Coordinates of C-alpha atoms in Angstrom, one line a residue:
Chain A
X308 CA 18.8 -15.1 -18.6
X309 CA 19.7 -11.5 -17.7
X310 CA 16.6 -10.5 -19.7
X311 CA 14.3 -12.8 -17.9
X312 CA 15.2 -12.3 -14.8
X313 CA 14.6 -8.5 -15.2
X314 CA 10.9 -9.5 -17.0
X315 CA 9.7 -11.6 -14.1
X316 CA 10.7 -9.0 -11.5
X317 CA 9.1 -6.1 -14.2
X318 CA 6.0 -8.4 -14.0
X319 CA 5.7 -8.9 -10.7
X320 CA 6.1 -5.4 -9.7
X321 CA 3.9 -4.1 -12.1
X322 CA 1.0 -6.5 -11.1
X323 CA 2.1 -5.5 -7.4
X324 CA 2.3 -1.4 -8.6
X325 CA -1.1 -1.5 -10.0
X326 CA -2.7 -3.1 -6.9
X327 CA -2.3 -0.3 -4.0
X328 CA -4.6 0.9 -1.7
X329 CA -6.6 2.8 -3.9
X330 CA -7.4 -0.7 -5.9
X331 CA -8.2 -2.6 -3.0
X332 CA -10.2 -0.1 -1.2
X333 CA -12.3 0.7 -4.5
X334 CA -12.1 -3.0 -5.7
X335 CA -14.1 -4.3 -2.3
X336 CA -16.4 -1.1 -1.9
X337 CA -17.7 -1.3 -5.2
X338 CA -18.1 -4.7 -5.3
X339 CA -20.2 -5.1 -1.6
X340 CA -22.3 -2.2 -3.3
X341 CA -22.4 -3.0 -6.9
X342 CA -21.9 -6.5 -7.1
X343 CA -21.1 -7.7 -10.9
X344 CA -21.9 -4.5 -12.5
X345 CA -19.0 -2.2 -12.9
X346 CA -16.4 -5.1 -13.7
X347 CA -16.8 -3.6 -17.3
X348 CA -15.0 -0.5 -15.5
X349 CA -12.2 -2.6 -14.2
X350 CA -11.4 -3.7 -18.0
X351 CA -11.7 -0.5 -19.6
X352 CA -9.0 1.2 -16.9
X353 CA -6.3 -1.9 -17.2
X354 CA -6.2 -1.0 -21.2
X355 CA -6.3 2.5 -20.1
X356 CA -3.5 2.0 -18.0
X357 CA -1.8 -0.4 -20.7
X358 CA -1.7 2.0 -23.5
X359 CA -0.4 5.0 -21.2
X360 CA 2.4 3.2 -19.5
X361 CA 3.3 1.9 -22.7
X362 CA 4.0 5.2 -24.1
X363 CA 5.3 7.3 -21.0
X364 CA 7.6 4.1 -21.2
X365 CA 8.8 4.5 -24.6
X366 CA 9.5 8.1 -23.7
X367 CA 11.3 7.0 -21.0
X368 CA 13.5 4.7 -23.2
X369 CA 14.1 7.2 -25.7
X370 CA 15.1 10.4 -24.0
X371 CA 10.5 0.6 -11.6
X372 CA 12.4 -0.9 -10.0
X373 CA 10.7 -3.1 -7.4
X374 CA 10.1 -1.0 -4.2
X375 CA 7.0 -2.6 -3.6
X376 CA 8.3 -5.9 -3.2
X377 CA 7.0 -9.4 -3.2
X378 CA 5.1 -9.6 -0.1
X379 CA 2.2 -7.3 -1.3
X380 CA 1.8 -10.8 -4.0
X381 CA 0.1 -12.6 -0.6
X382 CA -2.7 -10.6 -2.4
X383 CA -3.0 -13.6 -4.6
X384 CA -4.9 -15.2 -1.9
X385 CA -8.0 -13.2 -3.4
X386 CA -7.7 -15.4 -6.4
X387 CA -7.7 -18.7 -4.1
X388 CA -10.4 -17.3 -2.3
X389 CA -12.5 -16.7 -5.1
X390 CA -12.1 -20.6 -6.6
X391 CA -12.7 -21.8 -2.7
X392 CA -16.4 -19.9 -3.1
X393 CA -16.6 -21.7 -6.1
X394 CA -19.4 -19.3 -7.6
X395 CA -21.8 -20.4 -10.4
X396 CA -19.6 -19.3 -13.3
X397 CA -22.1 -18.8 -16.1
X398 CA -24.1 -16.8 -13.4
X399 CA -21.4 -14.3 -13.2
X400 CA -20.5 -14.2 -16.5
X401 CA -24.2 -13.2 -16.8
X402 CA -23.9 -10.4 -14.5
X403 CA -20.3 -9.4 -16.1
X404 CA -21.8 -8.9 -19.2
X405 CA -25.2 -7.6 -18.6
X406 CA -24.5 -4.7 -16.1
X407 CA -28.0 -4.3 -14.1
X408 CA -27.5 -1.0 -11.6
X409 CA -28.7 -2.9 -8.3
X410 CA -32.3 -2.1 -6.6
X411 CA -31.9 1.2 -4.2
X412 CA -28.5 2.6 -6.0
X413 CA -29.7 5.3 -8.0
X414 CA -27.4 5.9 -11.2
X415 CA -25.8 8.9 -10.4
X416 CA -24.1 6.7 -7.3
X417 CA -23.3 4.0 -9.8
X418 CA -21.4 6.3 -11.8
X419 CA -20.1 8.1 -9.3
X420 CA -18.4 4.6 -8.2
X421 CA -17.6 4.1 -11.7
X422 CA -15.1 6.9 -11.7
X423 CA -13.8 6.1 -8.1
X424 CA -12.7 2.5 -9.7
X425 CA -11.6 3.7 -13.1
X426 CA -9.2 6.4 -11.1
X427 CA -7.8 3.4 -9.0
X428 CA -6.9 1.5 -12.3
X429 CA -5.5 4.5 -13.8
X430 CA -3.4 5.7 -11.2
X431 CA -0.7 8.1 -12.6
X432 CA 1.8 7.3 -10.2
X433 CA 1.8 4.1 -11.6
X434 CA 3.1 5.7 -15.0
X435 CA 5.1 8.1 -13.0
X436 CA 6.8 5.2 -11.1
X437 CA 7.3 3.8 -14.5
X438 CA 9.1 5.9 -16.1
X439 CA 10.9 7.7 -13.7
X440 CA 12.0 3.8 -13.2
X441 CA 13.3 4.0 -16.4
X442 CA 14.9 7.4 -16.7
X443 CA 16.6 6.3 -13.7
X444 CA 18.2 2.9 -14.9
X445 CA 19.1 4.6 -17.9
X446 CA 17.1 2.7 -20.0
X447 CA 17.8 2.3 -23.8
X448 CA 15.5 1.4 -26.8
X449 CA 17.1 -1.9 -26.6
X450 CA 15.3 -2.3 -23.3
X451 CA 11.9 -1.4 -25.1
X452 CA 10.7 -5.0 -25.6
X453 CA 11.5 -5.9 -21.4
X454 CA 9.4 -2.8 -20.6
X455 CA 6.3 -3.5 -23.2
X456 CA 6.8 -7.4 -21.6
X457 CA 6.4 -5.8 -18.2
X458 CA 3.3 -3.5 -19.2
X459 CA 1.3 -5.8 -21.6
X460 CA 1.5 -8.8 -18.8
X461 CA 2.0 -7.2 -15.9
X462 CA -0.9 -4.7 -15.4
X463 CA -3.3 -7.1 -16.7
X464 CA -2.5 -9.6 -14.1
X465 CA -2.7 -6.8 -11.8
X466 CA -6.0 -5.7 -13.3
X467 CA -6.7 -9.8 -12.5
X468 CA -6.3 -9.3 -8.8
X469 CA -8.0 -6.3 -8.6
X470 CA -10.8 -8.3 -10.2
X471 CA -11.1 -11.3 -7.6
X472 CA -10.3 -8.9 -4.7
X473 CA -13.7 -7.4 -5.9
X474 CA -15.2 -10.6 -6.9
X475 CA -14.6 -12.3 -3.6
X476 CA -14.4 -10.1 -1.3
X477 CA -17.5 -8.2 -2.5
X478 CA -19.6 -9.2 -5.3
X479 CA -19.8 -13.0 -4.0
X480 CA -20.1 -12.3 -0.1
X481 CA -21.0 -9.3 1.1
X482 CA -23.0 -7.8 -1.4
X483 CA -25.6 -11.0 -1.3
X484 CA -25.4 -10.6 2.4
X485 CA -26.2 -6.5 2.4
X486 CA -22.9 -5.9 4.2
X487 CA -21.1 -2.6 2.8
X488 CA -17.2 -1.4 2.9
X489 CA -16.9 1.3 5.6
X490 CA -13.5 -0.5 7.3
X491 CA -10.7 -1.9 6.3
X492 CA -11.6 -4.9 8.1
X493 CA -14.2 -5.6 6.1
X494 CA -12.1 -5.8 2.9
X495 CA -10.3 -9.2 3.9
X496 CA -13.4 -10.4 5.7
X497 CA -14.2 -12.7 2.2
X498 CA -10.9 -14.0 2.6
X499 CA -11.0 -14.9 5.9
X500 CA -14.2 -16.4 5.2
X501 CA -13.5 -18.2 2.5
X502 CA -9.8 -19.8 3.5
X503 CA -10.1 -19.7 7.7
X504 CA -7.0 -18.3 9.8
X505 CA -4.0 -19.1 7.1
X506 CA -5.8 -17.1 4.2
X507 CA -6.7 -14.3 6.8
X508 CA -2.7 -14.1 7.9
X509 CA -1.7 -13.8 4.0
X510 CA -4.2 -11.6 3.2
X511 CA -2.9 -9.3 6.5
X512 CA 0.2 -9.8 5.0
X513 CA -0.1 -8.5 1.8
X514 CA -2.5 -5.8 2.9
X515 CA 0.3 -4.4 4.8
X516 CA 2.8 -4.4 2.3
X517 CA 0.5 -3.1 -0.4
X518 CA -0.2 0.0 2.3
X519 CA 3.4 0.1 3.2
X520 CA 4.5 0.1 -0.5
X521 CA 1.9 2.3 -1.4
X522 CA 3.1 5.2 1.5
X523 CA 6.8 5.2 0.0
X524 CA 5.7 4.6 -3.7
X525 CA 3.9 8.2 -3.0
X526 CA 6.5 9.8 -0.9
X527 CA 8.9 8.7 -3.9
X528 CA 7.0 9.8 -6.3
X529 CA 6.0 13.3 -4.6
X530 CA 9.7 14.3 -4.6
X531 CA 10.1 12.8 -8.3
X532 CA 7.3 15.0 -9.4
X533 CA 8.5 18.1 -7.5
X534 CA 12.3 17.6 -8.6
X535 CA 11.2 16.5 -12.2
X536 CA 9.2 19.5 -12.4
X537 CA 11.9 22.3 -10.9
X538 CA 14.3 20.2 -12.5
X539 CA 16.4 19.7 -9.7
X540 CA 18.6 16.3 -9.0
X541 CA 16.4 13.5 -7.9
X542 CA 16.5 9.8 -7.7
X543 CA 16.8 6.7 -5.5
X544 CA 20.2 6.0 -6.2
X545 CA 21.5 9.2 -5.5
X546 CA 23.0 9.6 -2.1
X547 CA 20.6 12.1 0.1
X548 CA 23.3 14.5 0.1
X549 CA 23.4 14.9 -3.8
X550 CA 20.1 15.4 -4.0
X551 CA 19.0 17.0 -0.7
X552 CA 16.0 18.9 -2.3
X553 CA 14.5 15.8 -3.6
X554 CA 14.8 14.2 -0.5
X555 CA 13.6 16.7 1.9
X556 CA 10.3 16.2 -0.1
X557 CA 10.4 12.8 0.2
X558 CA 10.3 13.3 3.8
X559 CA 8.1 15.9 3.7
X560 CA 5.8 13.6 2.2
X561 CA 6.2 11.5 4.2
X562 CA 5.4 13.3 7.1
X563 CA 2.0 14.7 6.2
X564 CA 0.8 11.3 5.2
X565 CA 1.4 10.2 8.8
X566 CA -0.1 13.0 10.3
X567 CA -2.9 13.0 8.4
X568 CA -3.2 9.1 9.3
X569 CA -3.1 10.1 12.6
X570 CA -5.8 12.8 12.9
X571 CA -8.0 9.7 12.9
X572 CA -9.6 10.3 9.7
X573 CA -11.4 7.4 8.2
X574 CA -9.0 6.0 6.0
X575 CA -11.5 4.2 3.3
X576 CA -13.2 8.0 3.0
X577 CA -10.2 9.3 2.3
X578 CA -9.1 6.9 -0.6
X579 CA -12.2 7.5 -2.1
X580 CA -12.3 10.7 -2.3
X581 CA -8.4 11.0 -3.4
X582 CA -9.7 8.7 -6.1
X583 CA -12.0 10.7 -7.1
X584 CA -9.7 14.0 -6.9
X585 CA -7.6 11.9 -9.0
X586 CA -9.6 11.3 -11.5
X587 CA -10.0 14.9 -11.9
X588 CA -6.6 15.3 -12.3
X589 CA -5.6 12.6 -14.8
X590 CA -6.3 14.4 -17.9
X591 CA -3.2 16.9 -16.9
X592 CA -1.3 13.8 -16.7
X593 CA -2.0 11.5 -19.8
X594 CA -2.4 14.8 -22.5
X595 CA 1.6 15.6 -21.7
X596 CA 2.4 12.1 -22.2
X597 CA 0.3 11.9 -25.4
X598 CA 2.1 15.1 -26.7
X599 CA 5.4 14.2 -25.8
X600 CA 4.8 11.0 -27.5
X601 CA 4.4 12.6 -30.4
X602 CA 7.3 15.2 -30.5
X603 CA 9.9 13.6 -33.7
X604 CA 12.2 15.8 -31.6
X605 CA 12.0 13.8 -28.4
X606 CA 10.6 10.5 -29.3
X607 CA 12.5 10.1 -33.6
X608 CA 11.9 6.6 -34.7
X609 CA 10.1 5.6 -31.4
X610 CA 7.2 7.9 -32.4
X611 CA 3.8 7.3 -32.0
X612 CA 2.2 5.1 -34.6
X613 CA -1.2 5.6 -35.3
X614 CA -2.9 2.9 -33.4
X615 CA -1.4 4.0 -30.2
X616 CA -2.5 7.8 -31.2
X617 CA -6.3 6.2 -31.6
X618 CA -5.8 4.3 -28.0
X619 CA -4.5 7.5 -26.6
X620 CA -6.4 9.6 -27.9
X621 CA -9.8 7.3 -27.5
X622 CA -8.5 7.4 -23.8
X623 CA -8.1 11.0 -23.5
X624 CA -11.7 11.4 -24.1
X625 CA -12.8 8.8 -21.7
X626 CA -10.7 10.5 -19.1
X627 CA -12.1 14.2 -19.8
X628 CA -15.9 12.8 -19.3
X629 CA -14.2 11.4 -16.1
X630 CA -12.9 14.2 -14.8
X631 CA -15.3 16.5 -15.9
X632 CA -18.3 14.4 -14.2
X633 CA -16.4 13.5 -10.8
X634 CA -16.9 16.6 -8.9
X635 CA -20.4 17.0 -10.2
X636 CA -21.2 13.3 -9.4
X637 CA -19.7 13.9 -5.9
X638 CA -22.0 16.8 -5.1
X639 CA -25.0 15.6 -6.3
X640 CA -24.7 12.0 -4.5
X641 CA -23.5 13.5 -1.5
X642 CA -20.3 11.8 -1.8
X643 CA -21.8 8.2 -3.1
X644 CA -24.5 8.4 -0.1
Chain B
X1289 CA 12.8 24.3 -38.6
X1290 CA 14.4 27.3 -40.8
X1291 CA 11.6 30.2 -40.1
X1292 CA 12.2 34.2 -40.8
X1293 CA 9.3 35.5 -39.4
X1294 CA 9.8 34.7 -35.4
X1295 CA 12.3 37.0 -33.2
X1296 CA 12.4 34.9 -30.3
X1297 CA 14.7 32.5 -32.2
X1298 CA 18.5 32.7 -31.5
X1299 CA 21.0 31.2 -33.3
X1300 CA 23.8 29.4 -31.3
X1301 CA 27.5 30.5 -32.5
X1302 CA 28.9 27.1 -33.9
X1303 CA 30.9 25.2 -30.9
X1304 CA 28.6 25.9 -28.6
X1305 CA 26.0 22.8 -29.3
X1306 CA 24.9 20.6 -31.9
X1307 CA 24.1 22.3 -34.3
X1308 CA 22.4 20.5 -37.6
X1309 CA 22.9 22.4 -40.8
X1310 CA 19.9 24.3 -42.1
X1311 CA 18.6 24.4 -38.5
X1312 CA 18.6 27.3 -36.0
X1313 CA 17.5 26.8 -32.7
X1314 CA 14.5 28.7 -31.1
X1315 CA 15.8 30.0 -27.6
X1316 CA 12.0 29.8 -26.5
X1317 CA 11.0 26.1 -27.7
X1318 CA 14.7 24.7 -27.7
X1319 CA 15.4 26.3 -24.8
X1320 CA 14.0 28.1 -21.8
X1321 CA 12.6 25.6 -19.6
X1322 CA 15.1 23.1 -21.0
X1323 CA 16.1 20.4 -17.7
X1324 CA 20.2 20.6 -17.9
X1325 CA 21.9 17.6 -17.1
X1326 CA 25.5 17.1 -16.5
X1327 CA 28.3 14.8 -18.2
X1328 CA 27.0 11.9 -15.9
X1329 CA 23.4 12.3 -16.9
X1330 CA 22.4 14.0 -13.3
X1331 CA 20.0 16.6 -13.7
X1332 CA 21.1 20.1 -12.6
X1333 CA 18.7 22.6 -13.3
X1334 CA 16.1 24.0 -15.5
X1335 CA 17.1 26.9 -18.1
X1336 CA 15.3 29.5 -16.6
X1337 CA 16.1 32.6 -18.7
X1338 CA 19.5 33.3 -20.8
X1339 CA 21.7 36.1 -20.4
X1340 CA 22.1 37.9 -24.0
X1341 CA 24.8 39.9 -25.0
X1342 CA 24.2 42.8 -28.1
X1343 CA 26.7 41.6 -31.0
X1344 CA 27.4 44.4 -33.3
X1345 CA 28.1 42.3 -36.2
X1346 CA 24.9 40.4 -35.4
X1347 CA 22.2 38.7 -33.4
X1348 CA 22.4 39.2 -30.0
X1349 CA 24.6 36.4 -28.7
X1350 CA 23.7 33.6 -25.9
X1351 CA 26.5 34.4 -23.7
X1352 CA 25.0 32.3 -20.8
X1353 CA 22.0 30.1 -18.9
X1354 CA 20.7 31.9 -15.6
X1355 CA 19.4 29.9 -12.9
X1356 CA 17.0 30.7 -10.1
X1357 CA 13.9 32.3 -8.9
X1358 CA 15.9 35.7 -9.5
X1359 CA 16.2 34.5 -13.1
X1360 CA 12.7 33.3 -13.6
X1361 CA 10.5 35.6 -11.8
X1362 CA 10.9 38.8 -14.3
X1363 CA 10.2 36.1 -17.2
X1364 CA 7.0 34.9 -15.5
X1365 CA 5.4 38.5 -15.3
X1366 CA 2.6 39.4 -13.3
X1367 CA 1.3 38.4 -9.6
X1368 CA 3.4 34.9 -9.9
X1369 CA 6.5 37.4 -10.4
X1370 CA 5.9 39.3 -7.6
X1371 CA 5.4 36.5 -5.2
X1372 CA 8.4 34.7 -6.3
X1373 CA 10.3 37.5 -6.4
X1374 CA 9.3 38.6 -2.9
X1375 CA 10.1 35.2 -1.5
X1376 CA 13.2 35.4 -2.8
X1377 CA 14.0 38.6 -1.5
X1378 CA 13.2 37.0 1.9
X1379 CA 15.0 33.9 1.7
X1380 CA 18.1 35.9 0.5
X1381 CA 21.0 36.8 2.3
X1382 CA 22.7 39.7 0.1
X1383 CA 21.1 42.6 -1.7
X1384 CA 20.6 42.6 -5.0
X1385 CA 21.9 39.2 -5.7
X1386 CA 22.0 38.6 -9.3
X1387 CA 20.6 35.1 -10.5
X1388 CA 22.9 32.4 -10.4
X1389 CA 24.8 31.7 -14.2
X1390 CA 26.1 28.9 -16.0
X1391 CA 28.5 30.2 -18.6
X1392 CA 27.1 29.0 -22.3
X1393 CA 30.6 27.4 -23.1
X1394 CA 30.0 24.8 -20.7
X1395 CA 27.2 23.8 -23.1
X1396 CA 28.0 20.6 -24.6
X1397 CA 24.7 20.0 -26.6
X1398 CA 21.2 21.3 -27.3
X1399 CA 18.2 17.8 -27.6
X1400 CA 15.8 16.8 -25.6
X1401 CA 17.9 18.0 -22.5
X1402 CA 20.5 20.6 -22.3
X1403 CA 23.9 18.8 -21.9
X1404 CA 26.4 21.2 -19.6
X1405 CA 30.2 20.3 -18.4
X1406 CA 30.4 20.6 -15.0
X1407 CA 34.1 21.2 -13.2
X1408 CA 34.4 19.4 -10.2
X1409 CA 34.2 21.8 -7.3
X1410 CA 30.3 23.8 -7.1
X1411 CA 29.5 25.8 -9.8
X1412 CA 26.7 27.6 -7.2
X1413 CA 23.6 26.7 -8.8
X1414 CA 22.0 25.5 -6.7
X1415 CA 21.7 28.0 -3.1
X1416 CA 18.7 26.2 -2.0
X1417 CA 20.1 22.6 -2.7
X1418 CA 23.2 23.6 -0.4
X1419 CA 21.2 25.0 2.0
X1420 CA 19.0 21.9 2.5
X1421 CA 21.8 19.4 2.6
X1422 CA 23.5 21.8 5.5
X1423 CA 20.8 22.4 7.3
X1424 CA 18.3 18.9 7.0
X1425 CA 19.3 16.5 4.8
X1426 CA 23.5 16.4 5.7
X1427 CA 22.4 16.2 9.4
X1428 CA 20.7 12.6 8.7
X1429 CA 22.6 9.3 9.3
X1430 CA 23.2 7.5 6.2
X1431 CA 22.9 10.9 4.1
X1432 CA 26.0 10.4 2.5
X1433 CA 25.3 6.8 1.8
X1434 CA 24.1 6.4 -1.9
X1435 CA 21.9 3.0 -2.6
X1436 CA 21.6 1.1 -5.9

């Protein structure tokens, strides 16, 4: 009972966790723009994530809890909305499956956007969050299976509503109708559209939660990452005067991320290009893990078998040509222009 | 991992870790950089340099783990060194303060992390931690309120 409990809420967090702002800014953007063709994108970065959080959290084990809460789940109002607009299935499988770059998009824009959206599925907080989840409840190879449970269903099902946020919001509605993502507004407009004044209130809901989450999740995780770096003492359960390091960056954090909100800075240009910068960065986060994972002298029996080394390792490569190709892509398209 | 040919590796006087049979441990991979945690599983530090002590009957002995930018700055070398080293100076009170030390008998065990036994009252580690918590963090309502 113990167990399920902690599954369900490992689920729903995760799904929760992998939907953040970055997700449902890239999700609606690309979709207005792009329509169909870069769901294949979507897929590849939920394995992506899948096979990376799975290992971090076997490390974890060897050597999150829900912060985000269940309100950000009012997201699931995308996936209503979607079966209210009741598209022409095969028609979209169509599209899904034969990716066409649309008329006036040139390709280096498309795969400009195809890294944006890749870096939103493979956010490395997310495996941050995770393991430094699991560091801090202690976890034990006992609690392996709950953790692989929590991965294996619950960033698909994120990966899911990431997918109808951009099929409904975007692909369906505003991309037929020529409208692009320059507001946040305009991300729950398909919702509103689709389910009148009661879907529009959920979908404010959970759009607040997921940003709300999303500002402590990264405060959080900027002081974990500092403190887990300089190895000071960190955590969420610690009280702020045992670890007073950790939480000064916390606050920190914090703090810039409001100011920078309040310069006025348009805040769908700025989670793209953090995506981007992101994707940049994400080889410096998934080749430790992958080395790590490997170490008989950390991991013993939990070591890396071979078919998670050919995941990883297939991964690493995609996320090199990533973040090799992110800066180039962003100069020569003028920033997706 | 037995090797003859590398002179960064120390061995570690029996008592003073877990020592497998047949093993030595490398001071530079088992180590330096180390995070140290205490009995309760808190992290304390990182190992960032160890104080060595010539043994005329021997190796050079670990005699304990220094802590601190004044420990890690001469290991680091270079521009990064004199930064860090500068800043310190700064930031410091006292002249010529030497680096912060944990004495190697409070070393329980040598893995993945380096296990220490800490007493009770501050074993001065950490000057910047103390000097947050009196000057920001202590100040706060609730600071001394631990969740979970």
């Amino acid at each position: 009972m113990k167990r399920l409990l902690a599954v369900t809420l490992g689920i729903l967090t995760a799904i929760g966790g992998f939907v953040d702002i970055g997700d449902l800014v890239a999700s609606s953007l690309v979709g207005a723009r792009f329509g169909f063709s870069l769901v294949w994108v979507l897929l590849v970065g939920v394995v992506g994530i899948c096979v990376y959080a799975e290992t971090a959290g076997r490390a974890a084990a060897v050597a999150g809890r829900p912060t985000f809460g269940l309100a950000g789940l009012a997201l699931v109002v995308f996936v209503v909305a979607v079966f209210r607009l009741d598209p022409s299935w095969g028609s979209v499988l169509e599209q899904v499956t034969h990716p066409e770059v649309p008329g006036g998009e040139g390709l280096p824009t498309y795969f400009y956007y195809a890294i944006a959206l890749f870096a939103s599925a493979m956010t490395p907080y997310e495996v941050f969050f995770f393991s430094s989840g699991g560091t801090e409840e202690k976890w034990k190879p006992k609690d392996l299976l709950t953790a692989r449970i929590n991965v294996f269903l619950g960033f698909p099902l994120g990966g899911l509503l990431a997918l109808s946020i951009m099929t409904a919001a975007a692909a369906l509605l505003l991309h037929p109708a020529g409208i692009a993502v320059d507001h946040m507004s305009q991300v729950v407009l398909p919702v509103g559209y689709a389910l009148g004044e009661l879907g529009l209130g959920l979908v404010l809901i959970g759009v607040f939660a997921a940003t709300f989450g999303a500002a402590l999740e990264t405060a959080l995780s900027s002081g974990c990452t500092v403190a887990q770096y300089f190895g000071w003492t960190w955590g969420k359960t610690a009280a702020p005067r045992k670890a007073s390091r950790f939480h000064a960056v916390v606050i920190v954090a914090l703090l810039a991320g409001t100011a920078l909100v309040l310069t006025g800075v348009d805040p769908v240009m700025v989670t793209e290009y953090s995506l981007v910068f992101a994707a940049v960065a994400l080889p410096l986060t998934y080749l430790p893990v992958l080395v790590v994972a490997n170490d008989p002298e950390y991991m013993g029996e939990a070591r890396n078998g071979g078919f998670a080394n050919l995941m990883g390792g297939l991964y690493l490569v995609v996320v090199l040509v990533a973040a090799v190709a992110a800066i180039p892509l962003m100069i020569a398209t003028k920033a997706g222009l | 991992m037995p090797d003859e040919d590398e002179n960064a590796r120390e061995e570690i006087r029996p008592g003073a870790g877990e020592r497998r049979a047949g093993r030595a441990y490398s001071a530079r991979f088992h180590l330096l950089d180390r995070q140290v945690v205490d009995g309760d599983d808190w992290p304390v530090c990182k190992v960032d340099d160890l104080e060595l002590v010539p043994d005329p009957d021997g190796p050079p002995r670990v005699t304990a783990v220094l802590v601190g930018p004044a420990a890690l700055a001469p290991r680091l070398g270079g521009k990064t060194a004199r930064w860090l080293a500068a800043v310190r100076r700064r930031l410091s009170v006292g002249e010529g303060e030497g680096p912060a030390r944990l004495d190697f008998g409070r070393v329980t065990g040598i893995g993945a992390v380096v296990r220490v036994e800490l007493p009770e009252e501050d074993v001065g580690v950490h000057a910047l931690e103390d000097r947050t918590r009196e000057n920001v963090v202590g100040r706060l309502p609730g600071a001394g309120h631990a969740s979970g």
